[in-house]
A tleap script that builds the chain and sets N, CA, C and O, in Angstrom:
source leaprc.protein.ff14SB
mol = sequence {
  NMET SER ALA GLY SER ALA ILE ARG VAL VAL
  PRO LEU ALA GLY ARG ALA GLY LEU ALA HIE
  GLY HIE PHE GLY PRO ASP ASP ALA TYR VAL
  GLU ALA VAL TRP LEU PRO VAL LEU GLY PRO
  ALA SER PHE VAL VAL TRP ARG ARG LEU ALA
  ARG GLN ALA THR SER VAL PRO ALA LEU ASP
  THR SER LEU GLU ARG LEU ALA ALA ALA THR
  GLY LEU GLY SER ALA ARG GLY THR GLN SER
  GLY VAL ALA ARG ALA LEU ARG ARG LEU GLU
  ARG PHE GLY LEU LEU ARG ARG CYS GLY ASP
  GLU LEU LEU VAL VAL ARG CYS ARG LEU PRO
  PHE VAL SER GLY ARG GLN LEU ASP ARG LEU
  ASP PRO SER ILE ARG GLU ALA HIE ARG LEU
  PHE HIE GLU ARG ALA ALA CGLY
}
set mol.1.N position { 92.734 100.982 96.089 }
set mol.1.CA position { 92.930 99.613 95.630 }
set mol.1.C position { 91.902 98.724 96.297 }
set mol.1.O position { 91.826 98.652 97.524 }
set mol.2.N position { 91.127 98.062 95.498 }
set mol.2.CA position { 90.162 97.138 96.087 }
set mol.2.C position { 90.716 95.724 96.023 }
set mol.2.O position { 91.577 95.415 95.199 }
set mol.3.N position { 90.216 94.885 96.891 }
set mol.3.CA position { 90.775 93.555 97.109 }
set mol.3.C position { 90.864 92.704 95.847 }
set mol.3.O position { 91.895 92.078 95.602 }
set mol.4.N position { 89.811 92.669 95.049 }
set mol.4.CA position { 89.797 91.759 93.914 }
set mol.4.C position { 90.265 92.345 92.604 }
set mol.4.O position { 90.461 91.609 91.638 }
set mol.5.N position { 90.451 93.658 92.544 }
set mol.5.CA position { 90.823 94.268 91.270 }
set mol.5.C position { 92.288 93.992 90.945 }
set mol.5.O position { 93.120 93.792 91.830 }
set mol.6.N position { 92.573 93.987 89.651 }
set mol.6.CA position { 93.927 93.680 89.186 }
set mol.6.C position { 94.873 94.827 89.498 }
set mol.6.O position { 94.523 95.998 89.348 }
set mol.7.N position { 96.072 94.474 89.933 }
set mol.7.CA position { 97.133 95.448 90.122 }
set mol.7.C position { 98.381 94.930 89.415 }
set mol.7.O position { 98.613 93.723 89.346 }
set mol.8.N position { 99.164 95.837 88.903 }
set mol.8.CA position { 100.416 95.488 88.248 }
set mol.8.C position { 101.563 95.840 89.187 }
set mol.8.O position { 101.573 96.909 89.796 }
set mol.9.N position { 102.530 94.931 89.299 }
set mol.9.CA position { 103.705 95.128 90.139 }
set mol.9.C position { 104.912 95.242 89.224 }
set mol.9.O position { 105.179 94.346 88.423 }
set mol.10.N position { 105.644 96.351 89.346 }
set mol.10.CA position { 106.832 96.573 88.518 }
set mol.10.C position { 107.995 96.976 89.413 }
set mol.10.O position { 107.789 97.555 90.480 }
set mol.11.N position { 109.225 96.670 88.979 }
set mol.11.CA position { 110.388 97.098 89.765 }
set mol.11.C position { 110.658 98.579 89.560 }
set mol.11.O position { 110.413 99.119 88.482 }
set mol.12.N position { 111.156 99.224 90.585 }
set mol.12.CA position { 111.573 100.616 90.485 }
set mol.12.C position { 112.801 100.668 89.592 }
set mol.12.O position { 113.764 99.935 89.816 }
set mol.13.N position { 112.776 101.521 88.590 }
set mol.13.CA position { 113.868 101.593 87.616 }
set mol.13.C position { 114.828 102.719 87.971 }
set mol.13.O position { 114.511 103.594 88.776 }
set mol.14.N position { 115.992 102.682 87.363 }
set mol.14.CA position { 116.966 103.753 87.535 }
set mol.14.C position { 117.855 103.543 88.736 }
set mol.14.O position { 117.959 102.436 89.265 }
set mol.15.N position { 118.498 104.620 89.164 }
set mol.15.CA position { 119.474 104.545 90.258 }
set mol.15.C position { 118.897 103.980 91.542 }
set mol.15.O position { 119.590 103.260 92.261 }
set mol.16.N position { 117.657 104.286 91.843 }
set mol.16.CA position { 117.067 103.843 93.104 }
set mol.16.C position { 116.366 102.492 92.965 }
set mol.16.O position { 115.759 102.021 93.927 }
set mol.17.N position { 116.433 101.872 91.819 }
set mol.17.CA position { 115.717 100.621 91.598 }
set mol.17.C position { 116.597 99.402 91.732 }
set mol.17.O position { 117.295 99.226 92.730 }
set mol.18.N position { 116.557 98.564 90.717 }
set mol.18.CA position { 117.288 97.305 90.760 }
set mol.18.C position { 118.789 97.516 90.879 }
set mol.18.O position { 119.474 96.714 91.514 }
set mol.19.N position { 119.309 98.575 90.282 }
set mol.19.CA position { 120.752 98.773 90.256 }
set mol.19.C position { 121.294 99.399 91.538 }
set mol.19.O position { 122.502 99.362 91.770 }
set mol.20.N position { 120.437 99.967 92.369 }
set mol.20.CA position { 120.901 100.670 93.558 }
set mol.20.C position { 120.521 99.888 94.808 }
set mol.20.O position { 119.435 99.312 94.882 }
set mol.21.N position { 121.389 99.871 95.758 }
set mol.21.CA position { 121.165 99.103 96.983 }
set mol.21.C position { 122.031 97.868 96.943 }
set mol.21.O position { 122.280 97.296 95.882 }
set mol.22.N position { 122.481 97.471 98.094 }
set mol.22.CA position { 123.394 96.337 98.166 }
set mol.22.C position { 122.675 94.998 98.194 }
set mol.22.O position { 123.231 93.990 97.758 }
set mol.23.N position { 121.454 94.971 98.696 }
set mol.23.CA position { 120.869 93.698 99.110 }
set mol.23.C position { 119.543 93.408 98.428 }
set mol.23.O position { 118.624 94.227 98.445 }
set mol.24.N position { 119.461 92.213 97.818 }
set mol.24.CA position { 118.225 91.744 97.208 }
set mol.24.C position { 117.365 91.011 98.219 }
set mol.24.O position { 117.755 90.876 99.379 }
set mol.25.N position { 116.207 90.537 97.801 }
set mol.25.CA position { 115.251 89.934 98.729 }
set mol.25.C position { 115.742 88.665 99.419 }
set mol.25.O position { 115.196 88.275 100.451 }
set mol.26.N position { 116.756 88.020 98.868 }
set mol.26.CA position { 117.230 86.770 99.462 }
set mol.26.C position { 118.575 86.910 100.176 }
set mol.26.O position { 119.147 85.912 100.612 }
set mol.27.N position { 119.079 88.124 100.298 }
set mol.27.CA position { 120.351 88.332 100.990 }
set mol.27.C position { 120.162 88.233 102.503 }
set mol.27.O position { 119.124 88.618 103.040 }
set mol.28.N position { 121.178 87.713 103.170 }
set mol.28.CA position { 121.107 87.507 104.625 }
set mol.28.C position { 120.921 88.813 105.385 }
set mol.28.O position { 120.229 88.837 106.402 }
set mol.29.N position { 121.527 89.902 104.911 }
set mol.29.CA position { 121.390 91.190 105.601 }
set mol.29.C position { 119.923 91.628 105.671 }
set mol.29.O position { 119.475 92.148 106.693 }
set mol.30.N position { 119.204 91.421 104.615 }
set mol.30.CA position { 117.800 91.836 104.566 }
set mol.30.C position { 117.007 91.143 105.665 }
set mol.30.O position { 116.215 91.777 106.363 }
set mol.31.N position { 117.220 89.861 105.814 }
set mol.31.CA position { 116.495 89.132 106.855 }
set mol.31.C position { 117.012 89.475 108.248 }
set mol.31.O position { 116.222 89.608 109.183 }
set mol.32.N position { 118.316 89.617 108.397 }
set mol.32.CA position { 118.887 89.868 109.724 }
set mol.32.C position { 118.608 91.278 110.234 }
set mol.32.O position { 118.411 91.467 111.434 }
set mol.33.N position { 118.587 92.273 109.342 }
set mol.33.CA position { 118.496 93.658 109.796 }
set mol.33.C position { 117.207 94.351 109.345 }
set mol.33.O position { 116.566 95.033 110.146 }
set mol.34.N position { 116.820 94.189 108.082 }
set mol.34.CA position { 115.596 94.854 107.623 }
set mol.34.C position { 114.336 94.232 108.210 }
set mol.34.O position { 113.371 94.953 108.468 }
set mol.35.N position { 114.309 92.935 108.428 }
set mol.35.CA position { 113.123 92.283 109.006 }
set mol.35.C position { 112.708 92.926 110.331 }
set mol.35.O position { 111.532 93.253 110.491 }
set mol.36.N position { 113.621 93.121 111.287 }
set mol.36.CA position { 113.197 93.775 112.531 }
set mol.36.C position { 112.778 95.235 112.347 }
set mol.36.O position { 112.006 95.757 113.151 }
set mol.37.N position { 113.265 95.889 111.319 }
set mol.37.CA position { 112.862 97.270 111.047 }
set mol.37.C position { 111.442 97.312 110.500 }
set mol.37.O position { 110.614 98.098 110.959 }
set mol.38.N position { 111.167 96.464 109.520 }
set mol.38.CA position { 109.870 96.480 108.838 }
set mol.38.C position { 108.770 95.768 109.601 }
set mol.38.O position { 107.605 96.160 109.524 }
set mol.39.N position { 109.124 94.737 110.327 }
set mol.39.CA position { 108.133 93.873 110.951 }
set mol.39.C position { 107.842 92.706 110.021 }
set mol.39.O position { 108.064 92.806 108.814 }
set mol.40.N position { 107.345 91.597 110.568 }
set mol.40.CA position { 107.215 90.369 109.772 }
set mol.40.C position { 106.236 90.467 108.599 }
set mol.40.O position { 106.555 90.001 107.505 }
set mol.41.N position { 105.072 91.051 108.791 }
set mol.41.CA position { 104.085 91.089 107.702 }
set mol.41.C position { 104.598 91.938 106.538 }
set mol.41.O position { 104.538 91.514 105.384 }
set mol.42.N position { 105.098 93.125 106.840 }
set mol.42.CA position { 105.609 93.997 105.775 }
set mol.42.C position { 106.815 93.369 105.087 }
set mol.42.O position { 106.970 93.479 103.871 }
set mol.43.N position { 107.662 92.714 105.863 }
set mol.43.CA position { 108.840 92.070 105.289 }
set mol.43.C position { 108.435 90.971 104.302 }
set mol.43.O position { 108.975 90.894 103.199 }
set mol.44.N position { 107.499 90.134 104.695 }
set mol.44.CA position { 107.066 89.030 103.822 }
set mol.44.C position { 106.417 89.574 102.550 }
set mol.44.O position { 106.651 89.046 101.462 }
set mol.45.N position { 105.608 90.618 102.678 }
set mol.45.CA position { 104.981 91.225 101.498 }
set mol.45.C position { 106.044 91.830 100.596 }
set mol.45.O position { 106.009 91.621 99.384 }
set mol.46.N position { 107.009 92.592 101.172 }
set mol.46.CA position { 108.068 93.174 100.349 }
set mol.46.C position { 108.877 92.089 99.642 }
set mol.46.O position { 109.130 92.185 98.441 }
set mol.47.N position { 109.280 91.062 100.380 }
set mol.47.CA position { 110.102 90.010 99.777 }
set mol.47.C position { 109.381 89.355 98.605 }
set mol.47.O position { 109.981 89.113 97.558 }
set mol.48.N position { 108.102 89.072 98.783 }
set mol.48.CA position { 107.331 88.441 97.705 }
set mol.48.C position { 107.240 89.366 96.486 }
set mol.48.O position { 107.469 88.930 95.358 }
set mol.49.N position { 106.908 90.627 96.710 }
set mol.49.CA position { 106.788 91.573 95.601 }
set mol.49.C position { 108.129 91.793 94.905 }
set mol.49.O position { 108.182 91.849 93.676 }
set mol.50.N position { 109.215 91.917 95.674 }
set mol.50.CA position { 110.537 92.138 95.083 }
set mol.50.C position { 110.983 90.932 94.263 }
set mol.50.O position { 111.524 91.093 93.169 }
set mol.51.N position { 110.763 89.739 94.775 }
set mol.51.CA position { 111.117 88.527 94.008 }
set mol.51.C position { 110.328 88.475 92.712 }
set mol.51.O position { 110.883 88.199 91.648 }
set mol.52.N position { 109.031 88.740 92.805 }
set mol.52.CA position { 108.193 88.681 91.609 }
set mol.52.C position { 108.582 89.767 90.615 }
set mol.52.O position { 108.643 89.513 89.412 }
set mol.53.N position { 108.844 90.973 91.104 }
set mol.53.CA position { 109.177 92.076 90.208 }
set mol.53.C position { 110.497 91.850 89.483 }
set mol.53.O position { 110.670 92.316 88.357 }
set mol.54.N position { 111.427 91.146 90.110 }
set mol.54.CA position { 112.701 90.876 89.436 }
set mol.54.C position { 112.598 89.711 88.465 }
set mol.54.O position { 113.372 89.640 87.510 }
set mol.55.N position { 111.674 88.811 88.683 }
set mol.55.CA position { 111.547 87.665 87.767 }
set mol.55.C position { 110.528 87.898 86.657 }
set mol.55.O position { 110.691 87.381 85.552 }
set mol.56.N position { 109.489 88.663 86.933 }
set mol.56.CA position { 108.461 88.991 85.941 }
set mol.56.C position { 108.319 90.509 85.957 }
set mol.56.O position { 107.650 91.050 86.838 }
set mol.57.N position { 108.936 91.212 85.001 }
set mol.57.CA position { 109.010 92.668 85.071 }
set mol.57.C position { 107.670 93.416 85.173 }
set mol.57.O position { 107.649 94.549 85.654 }
set mol.58.N position { 106.589 92.834 84.747 }
set mol.58.CA position { 105.272 93.484 84.883 }
set mol.58.C position { 104.263 92.400 85.262 }
set mol.58.O position { 103.582 91.833 84.408 }
set mol.59.N position { 104.187 92.133 86.541 }
set mol.59.CA position { 103.335 91.061 87.053 }
set mol.59.C position { 101.946 91.602 87.374 }
set mol.59.O position { 101.816 92.638 88.027 }
set mol.60.N position { 100.921 90.912 86.921 }
set mol.60.CA position { 99.548 91.265 87.276 }
set mol.60.C position { 99.080 90.333 88.379 }
set mol.60.O position { 99.211 89.114 88.269 }
set mol.61.N position { 98.535 90.904 89.438 }
set mol.61.CA position { 98.041 90.143 90.578 }
set mol.61.C position { 96.862 90.901 91.174 }
set mol.61.O position { 96.304 91.787 90.528 }
set mol.62.N position { 96.488 90.565 92.378 }
set mol.62.CA position { 95.444 91.297 93.104 }
set mol.62.C position { 95.827 91.308 94.584 }
set mol.62.O position { 96.671 90.527 95.023 }
set mol.63.N position { 95.203 92.192 95.337 }
set mol.63.CA position { 95.473 92.218 96.772 }
set mol.63.C position { 95.030 90.918 97.429 }
set mol.63.O position { 95.674 90.447 98.367 }
set mol.64.N position { 93.935 90.333 96.945 }
set mol.64.CA position { 93.471 89.047 97.491 }
set mol.64.C position { 94.538 87.969 97.299 }
set mol.64.O position { 94.837 87.221 98.229 }
set mol.65.N position { 95.112 87.888 96.100 }
set mol.65.CA position { 96.156 86.883 95.842 }
set mol.65.C position { 97.402 87.157 96.674 }
set mol.65.O position { 98.026 86.231 97.192 }
set mol.66.N position { 97.759 88.424 96.799 }
set mol.66.CA position { 98.931 88.785 97.603 }
set mol.66.C position { 98.705 88.435 99.073 }
set mol.66.O position { 99.592 87.889 99.728 }
set mol.67.N position { 97.528 88.746 99.583 }
set mol.67.CA position { 97.207 88.427 100.984 }
set mol.67.C position { 97.223 86.917 101.207 }
set mol.67.O position { 97.762 86.444 102.208 }
set mol.68.N position { 96.642 86.168 100.291 }
set mol.68.CA position { 96.604 84.709 100.428 }
set mol.68.C position { 98.011 84.115 100.357 }
set mol.68.O position { 98.346 83.215 101.127 }
set mol.69.N position { 98.830 84.615 99.440 }
set mol.69.CA position { 100.185 84.078 99.256 }
set mol.69.C position { 101.102 84.387 100.430 }
set mol.69.O position { 102.082 83.676 100.657 }
set mol.70.N position { 100.794 85.436 101.175 }
set mol.70.CA position { 101.647 85.820 102.298 }
set mol.70.C position { 101.039 85.459 103.652 }
set mol.70.O position { 101.599 85.796 104.696 }
set mol.71.N position { 99.901 84.780 103.637 }
set mol.71.CA position { 99.284 84.334 104.879 }
set mol.71.C position { 98.633 85.445 105.686 }
set mol.71.O position { 98.502 85.333 106.905 }
set mol.72.N position { 98.224 86.518 105.016 }
set mol.72.CA position { 97.661 87.662 105.718 }
set mol.72.C position { 96.134 87.713 105.683 }
set mol.72.O position { 95.545 88.762 105.944 }
set mol.73.N position { 95.500 86.604 105.368 }
set mol.73.CA position { 94.042 86.544 105.420 }
set mol.73.C position { 93.386 87.337 104.310 }
set mol.73.O position { 93.916 87.438 103.203 }
set mol.74.N position { 92.244 87.891 104.613 }
set mol.74.CA position { 91.466 88.632 103.633 }
set mol.74.C position { 92.106 89.979 103.337 }
set mol.74.O position { 92.733 90.585 104.206 }
set mol.75.N position { 91.945 90.438 102.114 }
set mol.75.CA position { 92.460 91.748 101.725 }
set mol.75.C position { 91.372 92.810 101.778 }
set mol.75.O position { 91.603 93.954 101.387 }
set mol.76.N position { 90.215 92.450 102.249 }
set mol.76.CA position { 89.098 93.403 102.273 }
set mol.76.C position { 89.267 94.430 103.396 }
set mol.76.O position { 89.578 94.083 104.536 }
set mol.77.N position { 89.059 95.672 103.052 }
set mol.77.CA position { 89.096 96.737 104.049 }
set mol.77.C position { 90.443 97.412 104.174 }
set mol.77.O position { 91.481 96.838 103.844 }
set mol.78.N position { 90.407 98.637 104.655 }
set mol.78.CA position { 91.643 99.422 104.778 }
set mol.78.C position { 92.509 98.978 105.947 }
set mol.78.O position { 93.680 99.351 106.027 }
set mol.79.N position { 91.942 98.181 106.860 }
set mol.79.CA position { 92.715 97.707 108.006 }
set mol.79.C position { 93.124 96.242 107.870 }
set mol.79.O position { 93.549 95.623 108.846 }
set mol.80.N position { 92.998 95.687 106.668 }
set mol.80.CA position { 93.437 94.306 106.465 }
set mol.80.C position { 94.953 94.237 106.636 }
set mol.80.O position { 95.648 95.246 106.520 }
set mol.81.N position { 95.446 93.049 106.910 }
set mol.81.CA position { 96.881 92.872 107.107 }
set mol.81.C position { 97.697 93.306 105.909 }
set mol.81.O position { 98.743 93.936 106.069 }
set mol.82.N position { 97.241 92.984 104.722 }
set mol.82.CA position { 98.008 93.336 103.528 }
set mol.82.C position { 97.952 94.847 103.277 }
set mol.82.O position { 98.944 95.427 102.834 }
set mol.83.N position { 96.829 95.486 103.546 }
set mol.83.CA position { 96.729 96.945 103.371 }
set mol.83.C position { 97.672 97.656 104.339 }
set mol.83.O position { 98.353 98.608 103.958 }
set mol.84.N position { 97.713 97.197 105.586 }
set mol.84.CA position { 98.619 97.806 106.566 }
set mol.84.C position { 100.082 97.587 106.175 }
set mol.84.O position { 100.904 98.493 106.315 }
set mol.85.N position { 100.411 96.384 105.686 }
set mol.85.CA position { 101.786 96.085 105.269 }
set mol.85.C position { 102.197 96.988 104.102 }
set mol.85.O position { 103.320 97.492 104.085 }
set mol.86.N position { 101.317 97.196 103.142 }
set mol.86.CA position { 101.637 98.057 102.002 }
set mol.86.C position { 101.849 99.507 102.439 }
set mol.86.O position { 102.753 100.177 101.940 }
set mol.87.N position { 101.028 99.989 103.359 }
set mol.87.CA position { 101.216 101.360 103.873 }
set mol.87.C position { 102.564 101.495 104.575 }
set mol.87.O position { 103.249 102.507 104.424 }
set mol.88.N position { 102.937 100.487 105.332 }
set mol.88.CA position { 104.226 100.528 106.038 }
set mol.88.C position { 105.382 100.525 105.038 }
set mol.88.O position { 106.355 101.258 105.218 }
set mol.89.N position { 105.286 99.718 104.002 }
set mol.89.CA position { 106.327 99.687 102.971 }
set mol.89.C position { 106.444 101.044 102.278 }
set mol.89.O position { 107.543 101.481 101.936 }
set mol.90.N position { 105.320 101.699 102.075 }
set mol.90.CA position { 105.358 103.051 101.500 }
set mol.90.C position { 106.075 104.022 102.430 }
set mol.90.O position { 106.882 104.834 101.978 }
set mol.91.N position { 105.786 103.942 103.720 }
set mol.91.CA position { 106.434 104.839 104.688 }
set mol.91.C position { 107.952 104.667 104.696 }
set mol.91.O position { 108.685 105.632 104.914 }
set mol.92.N position { 108.420 103.456 104.461 }
set mol.92.CA position { 109.858 103.191 104.447 }
set mol.92.C position { 110.483 103.379 103.068 }
set mol.92.O position { 111.683 103.165 102.899 }
set mol.93.N position { 109.691 103.774 102.091 }
set mol.93.CA position { 110.218 104.040 100.755 }
set mol.93.C position { 110.533 102.802 99.936 }
set mol.93.O position { 111.298 102.875 98.974 }
set mol.94.N position { 109.953 101.661 100.303 }
set mol.94.CA position { 110.219 100.418 99.574 }
set mol.94.C position { 109.153 100.127 98.526 }
set mol.94.O position { 109.286 99.196 97.731 }
set mol.95.N position { 108.110 100.919 98.535 }
set mol.95.CA position { 106.983 100.686 97.631 }
set mol.95.C position { 106.340 102.032 97.333 }
set mol.95.O position { 106.294 102.915 98.189 }
set mol.96.N position { 105.848 102.175 96.117 }
set mol.96.CA position { 105.101 103.379 95.755 }
set mol.96.C position { 103.841 102.957 95.010 }
set mol.96.O position { 103.902 102.190 94.049 }
set mol.97.N position { 102.713 103.459 95.458 }
set mol.97.CA position { 101.454 103.224 94.747 }
set mol.97.C position { 101.286 104.325 93.720 }
set mol.97.O position { 101.434 105.508 94.026 }
set mol.98.N position { 100.980 103.930 92.518 }
set mol.98.CA position { 100.704 104.885 91.443 }
set mol.98.C position { 99.271 104.624 90.996 }
set mol.98.O position { 99.018 103.796 90.120 }
set mol.99.N position { 98.356 105.331 91.601 }
set mol.99.CA position { 96.941 105.103 91.313 }
set mol.99.C position { 96.468 103.831 91.990 }
set mol.99.O position { 97.085 103.348 92.940 }
set mol.100.N position { 95.377 103.302 91.494 }
set mol.100.CA position { 94.785 102.096 92.077 }
set mol.100.C position { 95.255 100.809 91.423 }
set mol.100.O position { 94.914 99.722 91.887 }
set mol.101.N position { 96.033 100.914 90.354 }
set mol.101.CA position { 96.342 99.711 89.582 }
set mol.101.C position { 97.826 99.418 89.432 }
set mol.101.O position { 98.188 98.489 88.711 }
set mol.102.N position { 98.706 100.182 90.092 }
set mol.102.CA position { 100.140 99.987 89.894 }
set mol.102.C position { 100.898 100.110 91.215 }
set mol.102.O position { 100.720 101.072 91.962 }
set mol.103.N position { 101.750 99.110 91.489 }
set mol.103.CA position { 102.677 99.147 92.621 }
set mol.103.C position { 104.091 99.108 92.055 }
set mol.103.O position { 104.430 98.224 91.269 }
set mol.104.N position { 104.907 100.066 92.459 }
set mol.104.CA position { 106.313 100.103 92.053 }
set mol.104.C position { 107.121 99.713 93.284 }
set mol.104.O position { 107.046 100.373 94.320 }
set mol.105.N position { 107.892 98.637 93.162 }
set mol.105.CA position { 108.606 98.092 94.322 }
set mol.105.C position { 110.112 98.265 94.162 }
set mol.105.O position { 110.671 98.045 93.088 }
set mol.106.N position { 110.747 98.660 95.244 }
set mol.106.CA position { 112.204 98.744 95.286 }
set mol.106.C position { 112.718 97.340 95.548 }
set mol.106.O position { 112.366 96.729 96.557 }
set mol.107.N position { 113.548 96.821 94.651 }
set mol.107.CA position { 113.948 95.412 94.716 }
set mol.107.C position { 115.282 95.179 95.408 }
set mol.107.O position { 115.593 94.045 95.775 }
set mol.108.N position { 116.067 96.216 95.591 }
set mol.108.CA position { 117.336 96.105 96.307 }
set mol.108.C position { 117.355 97.165 97.388 }
set mol.108.O position { 116.947 98.306 97.168 }
set mol.109.N position { 117.836 96.776 98.560 }
set mol.109.CA position { 117.798 97.671 99.709 }
set mol.109.C position { 119.203 98.092 100.128 }
set mol.109.O position { 120.155 97.326 99.978 }
set mol.110.N position { 119.328 99.303 100.649 }
set mol.110.CA position { 120.613 99.767 101.171 }
set mol.110.C position { 120.792 99.281 102.608 }
set mol.110.O position { 119.937 98.578 103.147 }
set mol.111.N position { 121.900 99.659 103.213 }
set mol.111.CA position { 122.033 99.474 104.654 }
set mol.111.C position { 120.957 100.326 105.323 }
set mol.111.O position { 120.578 101.370 104.793 }
set mol.112.N position { 120.466 99.893 106.473 }
set mol.112.CA position { 119.483 100.701 107.192 }
set mol.112.C position { 120.143 101.999 107.646 }
set mol.112.O position { 121.365 102.078 107.769 }
set mol.113.N position { 119.327 103.004 107.890 }
set mol.113.CA position { 119.850 104.302 108.317 }
set mol.113.C position { 120.316 104.231 109.776 }
set mol.113.O position { 119.963 103.308 110.511 }
set mol.114.N position { 121.104 105.208 110.169 }
set mol.114.CA position { 121.560 105.282 111.552 }
set mol.114.C position { 120.406 105.387 112.534 }
set mol.114.O position { 120.433 104.785 113.607 }
set mol.115.N position { 119.395 106.154 112.159 }
set mol.115.CA position { 118.225 106.310 113.020 }
set mol.115.C position { 117.485 104.983 113.195 }
set mol.115.O position { 117.060 104.638 114.297 }
set mol.116.N position { 117.338 104.250 112.100 }
set mol.116.CA position { 116.698 102.934 112.189 }
set mol.116.C position { 117.548 101.996 113.026 }
set mol.116.O position { 117.023 101.236 113.839 }
set mol.117.N position { 118.842 102.047 112.834 }
set mol.117.CA position { 119.768 101.172 113.551 }
set mol.117.C position { 119.726 101.435 115.052 }
set mol.117.O position { 119.799 100.501 115.851 }
set mol.118.N position { 119.607 102.696 115.434 }
set mol.118.CA position { 119.567 103.052 116.860 }
set mol.118.C position { 118.389 102.417 117.589 }
set mol.118.O position { 118.456 102.209 118.800 }
set mol.119.N position { 117.335 102.113 116.886 }
set mol.119.CA position { 116.130 101.555 117.505 }
set mol.119.C position { 116.184 100.028 117.654 }
set mol.119.O position { 115.313 99.428 118.283 }
set mol.120.N position { 117.202 99.419 117.076 }
set mol.120.CA position { 117.281 97.954 117.059 }
set mol.120.C position { 118.040 97.411 118.268 }
set mol.120.O position { 118.800 98.122 118.927 }
set mol.121.N position { 117.809 96.148 118.530 }
set mol.121.CA position { 118.497 95.428 119.596 }
set mol.121.C position { 120.009 95.439 119.338 }
set mol.121.O position { 120.431 95.412 118.182 }
set mol.122.N position { 120.824 95.480 120.389 }
set mol.122.CA position { 122.283 95.477 120.201 }
set mol.122.C position { 122.793 94.310 119.349 }
set mol.122.O position { 123.753 94.482 118.598 }
set mol.123.N position { 122.184 93.150 119.446 }
set mol.123.CA position { 122.638 92.009 118.636 }
set mol.123.C position { 122.417 92.261 117.145 }
set mol.123.O position { 123.210 91.815 116.316 }
set mol.124.N position { 121.359 92.965 116.809 }
set mol.124.CA position { 121.088 93.284 115.399 }
set mol.124.C position { 122.043 94.384 114.926 }
set mol.124.O position { 122.502 94.364 113.783 }
set mol.125.N position { 122.336 95.335 115.801 }
set mol.125.CA position { 123.319 96.375 115.456 }
set mol.125.C position { 124.689 95.748 115.197 }
set mol.125.O position { 125.417 96.180 114.303 }
set mol.126.N position { 125.032 94.735 115.977 }
set mol.126.CA position { 126.302 94.035 115.771 }
set mol.126.C position { 126.301 93.294 114.430 }
set mol.126.O position { 127.298 93.313 113.709 }
set mol.127.N position { 125.199 92.651 114.103 }
set mol.127.CA position { 125.093 91.973 112.798 }
set mol.127.C position { 125.257 92.989 111.670 }
set mol.127.O position { 125.955 92.724 110.691 }
set mol.128.N position { 124.622 94.141 111.803 }
set mol.128.CA position { 124.754 95.206 110.806 }
set mol.128.C position { 126.224 95.611 110.661 }
set mol.128.O position { 126.726 95.745 109.545 }
set mol.129.N position { 126.902 95.803 111.776 }
set mol.129.CA position { 128.306 96.196 111.751 }
set mol.129.C position { 129.161 95.178 110.998 }
set mol.129.O position { 130.020 95.550 110.198 }
set mol.130.N position { 128.919 93.890 111.259 }
set mol.130.CA position { 129.683 92.840 110.579 }
set mol.130.C position { 129.414 92.830 109.074 }
set mol.130.O position { 130.344 92.688 108.279 }
set mol.131.N position { 128.152 92.979 108.681 }
set mol.131.CA position { 127.830 93.054 107.250 }
set mol.131.C position { 128.496 94.268 106.616 }
set mol.131.O position { 129.032 94.186 105.511 }
set mol.132.N position { 128.459 95.378 107.313 }
set mol.132.CA position { 129.044 96.623 106.788 }
set mol.132.C position { 130.547 96.459 106.604 }
set mol.132.O position { 131.094 96.893 105.590 }
set mol.133.N position { 131.224 95.839 107.571 }
set mol.133.CA position { 132.674 95.612 107.448 }
set mol.133.C position { 132.992 94.710 106.276 }
set mol.133.O position { 133.939 94.963 105.531 }
set mol.134.N position { 132.198 93.644 106.105 }
set mol.134.CA position { 132.431 92.737 104.979 }
set mol.134.C position { 132.250 93.453 103.636 }
set mol.134.O position { 133.011 93.222 102.696 }
set mol.135.N position { 131.249 94.313 103.557 }
set mol.135.CA position { 130.993 95.036 102.308 }
set mol.135.C position { 132.099 96.045 102.012 }
set mol.135.O position { 132.437 96.279 100.852 }
set mol.136.N position { 132.661 96.639 103.062 }
set mol.136.CA position { 133.705 97.643 102.892 }
set mol.136.C position { 135.068 97.017 102.578 }
set mol.136.O position { 135.907 97.623 101.913 }
set mol.137.N position { 135.263 95.809 103.066 }
set mol.137.CA position { 136.603 95.217 102.932 }
set mol.137.C position { 136.694 94.241 101.876 }
set mol.137.O position { 137.760 93.667 101.655 }
savepdb mol mol.pdb
quit
């Protein structure tokens, strides 16, 4: 993916897409628990892509526009802030690159895994527990 070339952003369809997962980009759990897991840059990029993918099912943009909209500076190079954020989102399964021109984004997120939870601060684990209890009850 080069900085200025057009890319299309689409939501992940099916069970693992919009219909699966408890939390959308604007839910409090996502900010309280997923933000510390992903880190701020990746979180902001995911939130922007997920919001756009749910409102415009096939959005055309570029890495330059995405970097500018999220405050990540230039999109040039493999070590740019936006390139690193996209790689991190891929590692967490929130984004899939399909060639150089398509990004498939997961728009709803599940509860974080136990392994992810173990790495978080106790206050965040407590927030997770409270959200989980509310969802169960």
